[in-house]
CSV table of C-alpha atoms in Angstrom, one decimal:
chain,number,residue,atom,x,y,z
A,1,MET,CA,-56.3,6.2,6.7
A,2,GLY,CA,-53.9,4.6,4.1
A,3,THR,CA,-55.5,6.7,1.3
A,4,GLU,CA,-55.2,9.9,3.2
A,5,SER,CA,-51.5,9.2,3.9
A,6,ALA,CA,-50.8,8.6,0.3
A,7,GLY,CA,-52.6,11.7,-0.7
A,8,THR,CA,-50.7,14.0,1.6
A,9,GLU,CA,-47.2,12.4,1.0
A,10,GLN,CA,-44.9,15.1,-0.3
A,11,ARG,CA,-43.3,14.4,-3.6
A,12,GLN,CA,-39.8,15.2,-4.6
A,13,PRO,CA,-39.5,18.5,-6.6
A,14,VAL,CA,-38.7,18.2,-10.2
A,15,MET,CA,-37.0,20.6,-12.7
A,16,ALA,CA,-40.4,22.0,-13.8
A,17,ASP,CA,-41.0,23.1,-10.2
A,18,VAL,CA,-37.7,25.0,-10.1
A,19,ALA,CA,-38.5,26.6,-13.5
A,20,LYS,CA,-41.9,27.7,-12.3
A,21,LEU,CA,-40.6,29.2,-9.0
A,22,ALA,CA,-37.8,31.0,-10.7
A,23,GLY,CA,-40.0,32.3,-13.6
A,24,VAL,CA,-37.8,30.8,-16.3
A,25,SER,CA,-38.0,28.0,-18.8
A,26,HIS,CA,-37.1,24.3,-18.2
A,27,GLN,CA,-34.2,24.8,-20.6
A,28,THR,CA,-32.8,27.7,-18.6
A,29,VAL,CA,-32.7,25.6,-15.4
A,30,SER,CA,-30.9,22.8,-17.3
A,31,ARG,CA,-28.3,25.3,-18.6
A,32,VAL,CA,-27.7,26.6,-15.1
A,33,LEU,CA,-27.3,23.0,-13.7
A,34,ASN,CA,-24.8,22.1,-16.4
A,35,GLY,CA,-22.8,25.3,-15.9
A,36,ALA,CA,-23.5,26.6,-19.5
A,37,PRO,CA,-22.3,30.1,-20.4
A,38,HIS,CA,-24.5,32.9,-21.6
A,39,VAL,CA,-27.0,32.8,-18.7
A,40,ARG,CA,-27.6,36.2,-17.2
A,41,PRO,CA,-26.2,36.6,-13.6
A,42,ASP,CA,-29.6,37.6,-12.2
A,43,THR,CA,-31.3,34.7,-13.9
A,44,ARG,CA,-28.7,32.3,-12.6
A,45,ASP,CA,-29.2,33.7,-9.1
A,46,ARG,CA,-33.0,33.2,-9.3
A,47,VAL,CA,-32.6,29.6,-10.4
A,48,LEU,CA,-30.1,28.8,-7.7
A,49,ALA,CA,-32.3,30.4,-5.1
A,50,ALA,CA,-35.2,28.3,-6.3
A,51,ILE,CA,-33.1,25.2,-6.1
A,52,ARG,CA,-32.2,25.9,-2.5
A,53,GLU,CA,-35.7,26.8,-1.5
A,54,LEU,CA,-37.2,23.6,-3.0
A,55,ASP,CA,-34.2,21.5,-1.9
A,56,TYR,CA,-34.1,20.2,-5.5
A,57,ARG,CA,-31.7,17.4,-6.3
A,58,PRO,CA,-30.9,16.6,-10.0
A,59,ASN,CA,-31.7,13.1,-11.1
A,60,SER,CA,-28.2,11.8,-12.0
A,61,ALA,CA,-29.6,8.8,-13.8
A,62,ALA,CA,-31.8,10.9,-16.1
A,63,ARG,CA,-28.9,13.3,-16.7
A,64,ALA,CA,-26.7,10.4,-17.7
A,65,LEU,CA,-29.3,9.3,-20.3
A,66,VAL,CA,-29.3,12.8,-21.8
A,67,THR,CA,-25.5,13.6,-21.7
A,68,ARG,CA,-24.3,10.0,-21.9
A,69,ARG,CA,-22.0,10.8,-19.1
A,70,SER,CA,-22.3,9.0,-15.8
A,71,GLN,CA,-19.8,11.3,-14.0
A,72,THR,CA,-18.7,8.1,-12.2
A,73,LEU,CA,-15.2,6.7,-12.0
A,74,GLY,CA,-14.3,3.2,-10.9
A,75,VAL,CA,-11.5,2.3,-8.6
A,76,VAL,CA,-10.0,-1.1,-8.1
A,77,SER,CA,-8.3,-1.2,-4.8
A,78,PHE,CA,-6.2,-3.7,-2.9
A,79,ASP,CA,-8.0,-4.8,0.3
A,80,SER,CA,-5.4,-3.6,2.7
A,81,THR,CA,-5.2,-1.5,5.9
A,82,LEU,CA,-1.6,-0.6,5.1
A,83,TYR,CA,-1.1,3.2,5.1
A,84,GLY,CA,0.2,3.5,1.5
A,85,PRO,CA,-2.6,1.8,-0.4
A,86,ALA,CA,-5.3,3.1,1.9
A,87,SER,CA,-4.0,6.7,1.5
A,88,MET,CA,-3.8,6.3,-2.3
A,89,LEU,CA,-7.5,5.4,-2.3
A,90,ASP,CA,-8.4,8.3,-0.1
A,91,GLY,CA,-6.4,10.7,-2.3
A,92,ILE,CA,-8.1,9.5,-5.4
A,93,GLU,CA,-11.6,9.7,-3.9
A,94,GLN,CA,-11.0,13.3,-2.6
A,95,ALA,CA,-9.6,14.4,-6.0
A,96,ALA,CA,-12.6,12.8,-7.8
A,97,ARG,CA,-15.1,14.6,-5.6
A,98,SER,CA,-13.4,17.9,-6.1
A,99,ALA,CA,-13.6,17.4,-9.9
A,100,GLY,CA,-17.3,16.6,-9.7
A,101,TYR,CA,-17.1,12.8,-10.1
A,102,PHE,CA,-18.7,10.0,-8.1
A,103,VAL,CA,-16.5,7.1,-7.2
A,104,SER,CA,-17.4,3.4,-7.2
A,105,VAL,CA,-14.8,1.3,-5.3
A,106,THR,CA,-14.1,-2.4,-5.7
A,107,SER,CA,-11.7,-3.9,-3.1
A,108,LEU,CA,-9.9,-7.1,-3.9
A,109,ARG,CA,-8.1,-9.6,-1.7
A,110,SER,CA,-6.1,-10.9,-4.6
A,111,LEU,CA,-4.7,-8.8,-7.4
A,112,ASP,CA,-4.2,-11.6,-10.0
A,113,GLY,CA,-5.2,-11.1,-13.6
A,114,ARG,CA,-8.6,-12.7,-13.4
A,115,SER,CA,-9.7,-10.8,-10.3
A,116,VAL,CA,-8.6,-7.4,-11.7
A,117,GLN,CA,-10.3,-8.1,-15.1
A,118,GLU,CA,-13.5,-9.2,-13.4
A,119,ALA,CA,-13.5,-6.1,-11.2
A,120,VAL,CA,-13.0,-3.8,-14.2
A,121,ASP,CA,-15.8,-5.6,-16.0
A,122,ARG,CA,-18.2,-5.1,-13.1
A,123,LEU,CA,-17.4,-1.4,-12.9
A,124,ARG,CA,-17.8,-1.0,-16.6
A,125,ASP,CA,-21.3,-2.7,-16.4
A,126,GLN,CA,-22.2,-0.1,-13.8
A,127,GLY,CA,-21.5,2.6,-16.4
A,128,VAL,CA,-18.3,4.1,-15.1
A,129,GLU,CA,-16.5,6.4,-17.5
A,130,GLY,CA,-13.0,5.2,-16.6
A,131,VAL,CA,-11.2,3.1,-14.0
A,132,VAL,CA,-8.2,3.7,-11.7
A,133,VAL,CA,-6.4,0.5,-10.6
A,134,ILE,CA,-4.2,0.8,-7.4
A,135,ALA,CA,-1.4,-1.6,-8.3
A,136,PRO,CA,1.1,-2.0,-5.5
A,137,GLN,CA,2.1,-5.6,-6.3
A,138,THR,CA,3.9,-7.1,-9.2
A,139,SER,CA,0.9,-9.4,-9.9
A,140,ALA,CA,-1.3,-6.3,-10.2
A,141,VAL,CA,1.2,-4.6,-12.6
A,142,SER,CA,1.0,-7.7,-14.9
A,143,ALA,CA,-2.8,-7.9,-14.6
A,144,VAL,CA,-3.2,-4.2,-15.6
A,145,ALA,CA,-0.8,-4.7,-18.6
A,146,ARG,CA,-3.1,-7.5,-19.8
A,147,LEU,CA,-6.4,-5.8,-19.2
A,148,SER,CA,-9.1,-5.8,-21.9
A,149,SER,CA,-11.4,-2.8,-21.4
A,150,SER,CA,-13.6,-0.5,-23.4
A,151,VAL,CA,-13.1,2.4,-20.9
A,152,PRO,CA,-9.8,4.2,-20.1
A,153,VAL,CA,-7.7,2.7,-17.3
A,154,VAL,CA,-5.0,4.4,-15.3
A,155,ALA,CA,-2.7,2.5,-12.9
A,156,VAL,CA,-1.5,4.1,-9.6
A,157,GLY,CA,1.4,3.0,-7.4
A,158,SER,CA,3.2,1.0,-10.0
A,159,GLY,CA,6.7,2.0,-10.8
A,160,LYS,CA,7.2,-0.4,-13.7
A,161,GLN,CA,7.0,0.7,-17.3
A,162,THR,CA,3.8,-0.5,-19.0
A,163,GLN,CA,1.7,0.5,-21.9
A,164,VAL,CA,-1.1,1.5,-19.4
A,165,PRO,CA,-1.2,5.1,-18.4
A,166,MET,CA,0.4,5.3,-14.9
A,167,VAL,CA,1.0,7.6,-12.0
A,168,SER,CA,3.7,6.6,-9.5
A,169,VAL,CA,6.0,7.8,-6.7
A,170,GLY,CA,9.7,8.1,-7.4
A,171,ASN,CA,10.6,5.3,-4.9
A,172,ARG,CA,14.1,4.7,-6.3
A,173,PHE,CA,14.8,8.5,-6.0
A,174,GLY,CA,13.4,8.7,-2.5
A,175,ALA,CA,15.4,5.7,-1.3
A,176,GLY,CA,18.5,7.1,-2.9
A,177,GLU,CA,18.0,10.4,-1.2
A,178,ALA,CA,17.6,8.7,2.2
A,179,THR,CA,20.7,6.5,1.7
A,180,GLY,CA,22.8,9.3,0.3
A,181,HIS,CA,21.9,11.6,3.3
A,182,LEU,CA,23.1,8.9,5.7
A,183,LEU,CA,26.4,8.4,3.7
A,184,ASP,CA,26.9,12.2,3.7
A,185,LEU,CA,26.7,12.1,7.5
A,186,GLY,CA,29.8,9.9,7.5
A,187,HIS,CA,28.3,6.4,7.8
A,188,ARG,CA,30.5,3.8,6.1
A,189,THR,CA,27.4,2.0,4.8
A,190,VAL,CA,23.6,1.7,5.3
A,191,HIS,CA,21.7,-1.4,6.2
A,192,HIS,CA,18.3,-2.0,4.7
A,193,VAL,CA,15.0,-3.4,6.1
A,194,ALA,CA,13.1,-4.2,2.8
A,195,GLY,CA,9.4,-4.8,2.3
A,196,PRO,CA,7.9,-8.0,0.7
A,197,ALA,CA,9.7,-9.1,-2.5
A,198,ASN,CA,6.5,-9.1,-4.6
A,199,TRP,CA,5.7,-5.5,-3.9
A,200,VAL,CA,6.8,-2.9,-6.6
A,201,GLU,CA,7.5,-0.3,-3.9
A,202,SER,CA,9.7,-2.7,-2.0
A,203,GLN,CA,11.7,-3.6,-5.2
A,204,ASP,CA,12.1,0.0,-6.2
A,205,ARG,CA,13.2,1.2,-2.8
A,206,GLU,CA,15.7,-1.6,-2.4
A,207,GLU,CA,17.1,-0.8,-5.9
A,208,GLY,CA,17.4,2.9,-5.0
A,209,TRP,CA,19.2,2.0,-1.8
A,210,ARG,CA,21.6,-0.4,-3.6
A,211,LEU,CA,22.4,2.0,-6.4
A,212,ALA,CA,23.2,4.8,-4.0
A,213,LEU,CA,25.6,2.6,-2.1
A,214,GLN,CA,27.3,1.4,-5.3
A,215,ALA,CA,27.6,4.9,-6.6
A,216,ALA,CA,29.4,5.9,-3.4
A,217,GLY,CA,31.6,2.9,-3.5
A,218,ALA,CA,30.1,1.8,-0.1
A,219,PRO,CA,29.7,-1.9,0.9
A,220,VAL,CA,26.2,-3.4,0.2
A,221,PRO,CA,25.1,-5.3,3.2
A,222,ASP,CA,22.6,-8.2,3.1
A,223,VAL,CA,19.0,-7.1,3.1
A,224,GLU,CA,16.7,-7.8,6.1
A,225,ARG,CA,13.3,-8.7,4.6
A,226,GLY,CA,10.1,-7.6,6.4
A,227,ASP,CA,6.4,-7.6,5.5
A,228,TRP,CA,5.6,-3.9,6.1
A,229,SER,CA,4.5,-4.6,9.7
A,230,ALA,CA,6.0,-3.1,12.9
A,231,ARG,CA,6.4,-6.7,14.1
A,232,SER,CA,8.7,-7.6,11.2
A,233,GLY,CA,10.7,-4.4,11.7
A,234,TYR,CA,11.1,-5.4,15.4
A,235,ARG,CA,12.4,-8.9,14.5
A,236,ALA,CA,14.8,-7.4,12.0
A,237,GLY,CA,15.9,-4.9,14.6
A,238,LEU,CA,16.7,-7.7,17.1
A,239,ARG,CA,19.1,-9.1,14.5
A,240,ILE,CA,20.6,-5.8,13.5
A,241,ALA,CA,21.2,-4.8,17.2
A,242,GLU,CA,23.6,-7.8,17.5
A,243,LEU,CA,25.8,-6.4,14.7
A,244,SER,CA,28.3,-4.1,16.4
A,245,ASP,CA,29.4,-2.4,13.1
A,246,VAL,CA,25.9,-1.1,12.1
A,247,THR,CA,25.6,2.7,12.3
A,248,ALA,CA,22.7,3.4,9.9
A,249,VAL,CA,19.5,1.7,8.8
A,250,PHE,CA,17.1,2.6,6.0
A,251,CYS,CA,13.6,1.0,6.4
A,252,ALA,CA,11.3,0.6,3.4
A,253,ASN,CA,8.3,2.0,5.4
A,254,ASP,CA,7.7,3.8,8.7
A,255,GLN,CA,5.9,0.9,10.4
A,256,MET,CA,8.9,-1.3,10.1
A,257,ALA,CA,11.1,1.6,11.3
A,258,LEU,CA,8.8,1.8,14.4
A,259,GLY,CA,9.5,-1.9,15.2
A,260,LEU,CA,13.2,-1.4,14.6
A,261,LEU,CA,13.3,1.5,17.0
A,262,ARG,CA,11.8,-0.5,19.8
A,263,ALA,CA,14.2,-3.4,19.2
A,264,LEU,CA,17.2,-1.1,19.3
A,265,ASN,CA,15.9,0.5,22.5
A,266,GLU,CA,15.4,-2.8,24.2
A,267,ALA,CA,18.9,-3.8,23.1
A,268,GLY,CA,20.4,-0.7,24.6
A,269,ARG,CA,21.4,0.8,21.3
A,270,SER,CA,20.9,4.6,21.3
A,271,VAL,CA,19.2,6.3,18.3
A,272,PRO,CA,20.8,8.3,16.7
A,273,ALA,CA,24.0,8.4,18.9
A,274,GLU,CA,24.9,4.8,17.9
A,275,ILE,CA,22.5,4.0,15.0
A,276,SER,CA,20.7,6.4,12.7
A,277,VAL,CA,17.3,5.3,11.3
A,278,VAL,CA,15.3,6.5,8.3
A,279,GLY,CA,11.8,5.4,7.2
A,280,PHE,CA,9.6,5.9,4.2
A,281,ASP,CA,6.0,7.2,3.8
A,282,ASP,CA,5.8,9.9,6.6
A,283,ILE,CA,2.8,8.4,8.3
A,284,PRO,CA,1.0,10.9,10.6
A,285,GLU,CA,2.6,9.3,13.7
A,286,ALA,CA,6.2,9.5,12.4
A,287,ALA,CA,6.8,12.8,14.0
A,288,TYR,CA,5.8,11.4,17.4
A,289,PHE,CA,8.1,8.3,17.4
A,290,ILE,CA,10.9,8.3,20.0
A,291,PRO,CA,13.0,9.8,18.6
A,292,PRO,CA,10.9,11.6,15.9
A,293,LEU,CA,11.5,9.7,12.6
A,294,THR,CA,13.4,11.1,9.6
A,295,THR,CA,11.5,9.7,6.7
A,296,VAL,CA,10.7,10.0,3.0
A,297,ARG,CA,7.3,11.7,2.5
A,298,GLN,CA,4.8,10.7,-0.2
A,299,ASP,CA,2.1,13.2,-1.1
A,300,PHE,CA,-0.9,10.9,-1.5
A,301,GLY,CA,-3.3,13.7,-2.2
A,302,GLU,CA,-1.1,14.8,-5.1
A,303,LEU,CA,-1.0,11.2,-6.3
A,304,GLY,CA,-4.8,11.0,-6.3
A,305,ARG,CA,-5.1,14.3,-8.1
A,306,ARG,CA,-2.6,13.5,-10.8
A,307,ALA,CA,-4.2,10.1,-11.3
A,308,LEU,CA,-7.6,11.7,-11.8
A,309,GLU,CA,-6.2,14.4,-14.1
A,310,LEU,CA,-4.6,11.7,-16.3
A,311,LEU,CA,-7.8,9.6,-16.4
A,312,VAL,CA,-9.8,12.7,-17.5
A,313,GLU,CA,-7.2,13.4,-20.1
A,314,GLU,CA,-7.6,9.8,-21.3
A,315,LEU,CA,-11.4,10.3,-21.5
A,316,GLU,CA,-10.9,13.5,-23.5
A,317,GLY,CA,-8.2,12.1,-25.7
A,318,THR,CA,-5.6,14.7,-24.7
A,319,ALA,CA,-3.3,12.4,-22.6
A,320,PRO,CA,0.4,12.3,-23.7
A,321,SER,CA,1.9,9.1,-25.1
A,322,PRO,CA,3.3,7.3,-23.2
A,323,ALA,CA,1.2,8.7,-20.3
A,324,GLN,CA,3.6,8.2,-17.4
A,325,VAL,CA,3.5,10.6,-14.4
A,326,GLN,CA,6.0,10.3,-11.6
A,327,ILE,CA,5.8,12.3,-8.4
A,328,SER,CA,9.0,13.0,-6.5
A,329,PRO,CA,9.0,12.3,-2.8
A,330,GLU,CA,10.6,14.5,-0.2
A,331,LEU,CA,13.2,13.6,2.6
A,332,VAL,CA,11.9,15.0,5.9
A,333,LEU,CA,14.6,15.5,8.5
A,334,ARG,CA,13.8,14.8,12.1
A,335,HIS,CA,15.8,13.5,15.1
A,336,SER,CA,16.4,9.9,14.3
A,337,VAL,CA,19.6,10.5,12.3
A,338,GLY,CA,23.0,11.9,13.2
A,339,PRO,CA,26.7,11.8,12.2
A,340,ALA,CA,28.4,8.5,12.4
A,341,ALA,CA,29.9,7.8,15.8
A,342,ARG,CA,33.7,7.7,15.9
A,343,ARG,CA,35.1,4.3,16.6
């Protein structure tokens, strides 16, 4: 019985089977698969029809041996459920698939120099053509700057100037836009709930907020420090609710803004009649907060696409020098902001 099963087991079709069914040469099938020009349309159609009929799948390992291209990119990601890093990873993966690349992801709990270097080395050993490092923390920025790698590396999410090609969001600009909008509505100053001190985004957003206040000659209040979570925003909100002169708050992300809104509501402080609130990120739920949250939107899909484009340019030797790409965020106006209340 075992012999009969082995004899009747269906084997996977190979390129020669496609060539035979389509009535063309092995080389013609290869040219069609690789998108080569100068293949007659009717010949291409016959080959593609044969591929569909046989359910033929090219052997990527064999193709890599011939072309010396693995069509695989590595991604070193911070092991986080936070919306920002998770969305950056999703944007990179989608952009890579659209461009015909496979993605191999390594998630790290710590973004110190040794961990990042080891992750890049593992990906390189897997044959990746290039590596994207999501670098939201200052430790990751330093690690990327010290990397030793024989394949191109692009950093994403870092706002600091390094010698490594980098794609980032204009966090200072976005924070300045949010702060300036509140000042334009007549608020004397804007309080700030910042993210963790060791995150690049937190540093940049705090700097953008501070510079906007200083440019307007407005007082610069003490910063409330959170950890990106709604819980930390809630705790900051309890403290802010006790300050009778606060009329506007800029939060470094939407989750902290959510916690802040709850704390203000529990304290009987009306938003936006008494206090205006702005967040950052534009998470999918932001439009459904009570009230709907005015926030600064990041386009994570664009971030991923531009990171992939820059990495491909590095692979082809066509990237500009220095290769620095910054994407401008957008202020999205909803109902959590209003004119300063008269006192």
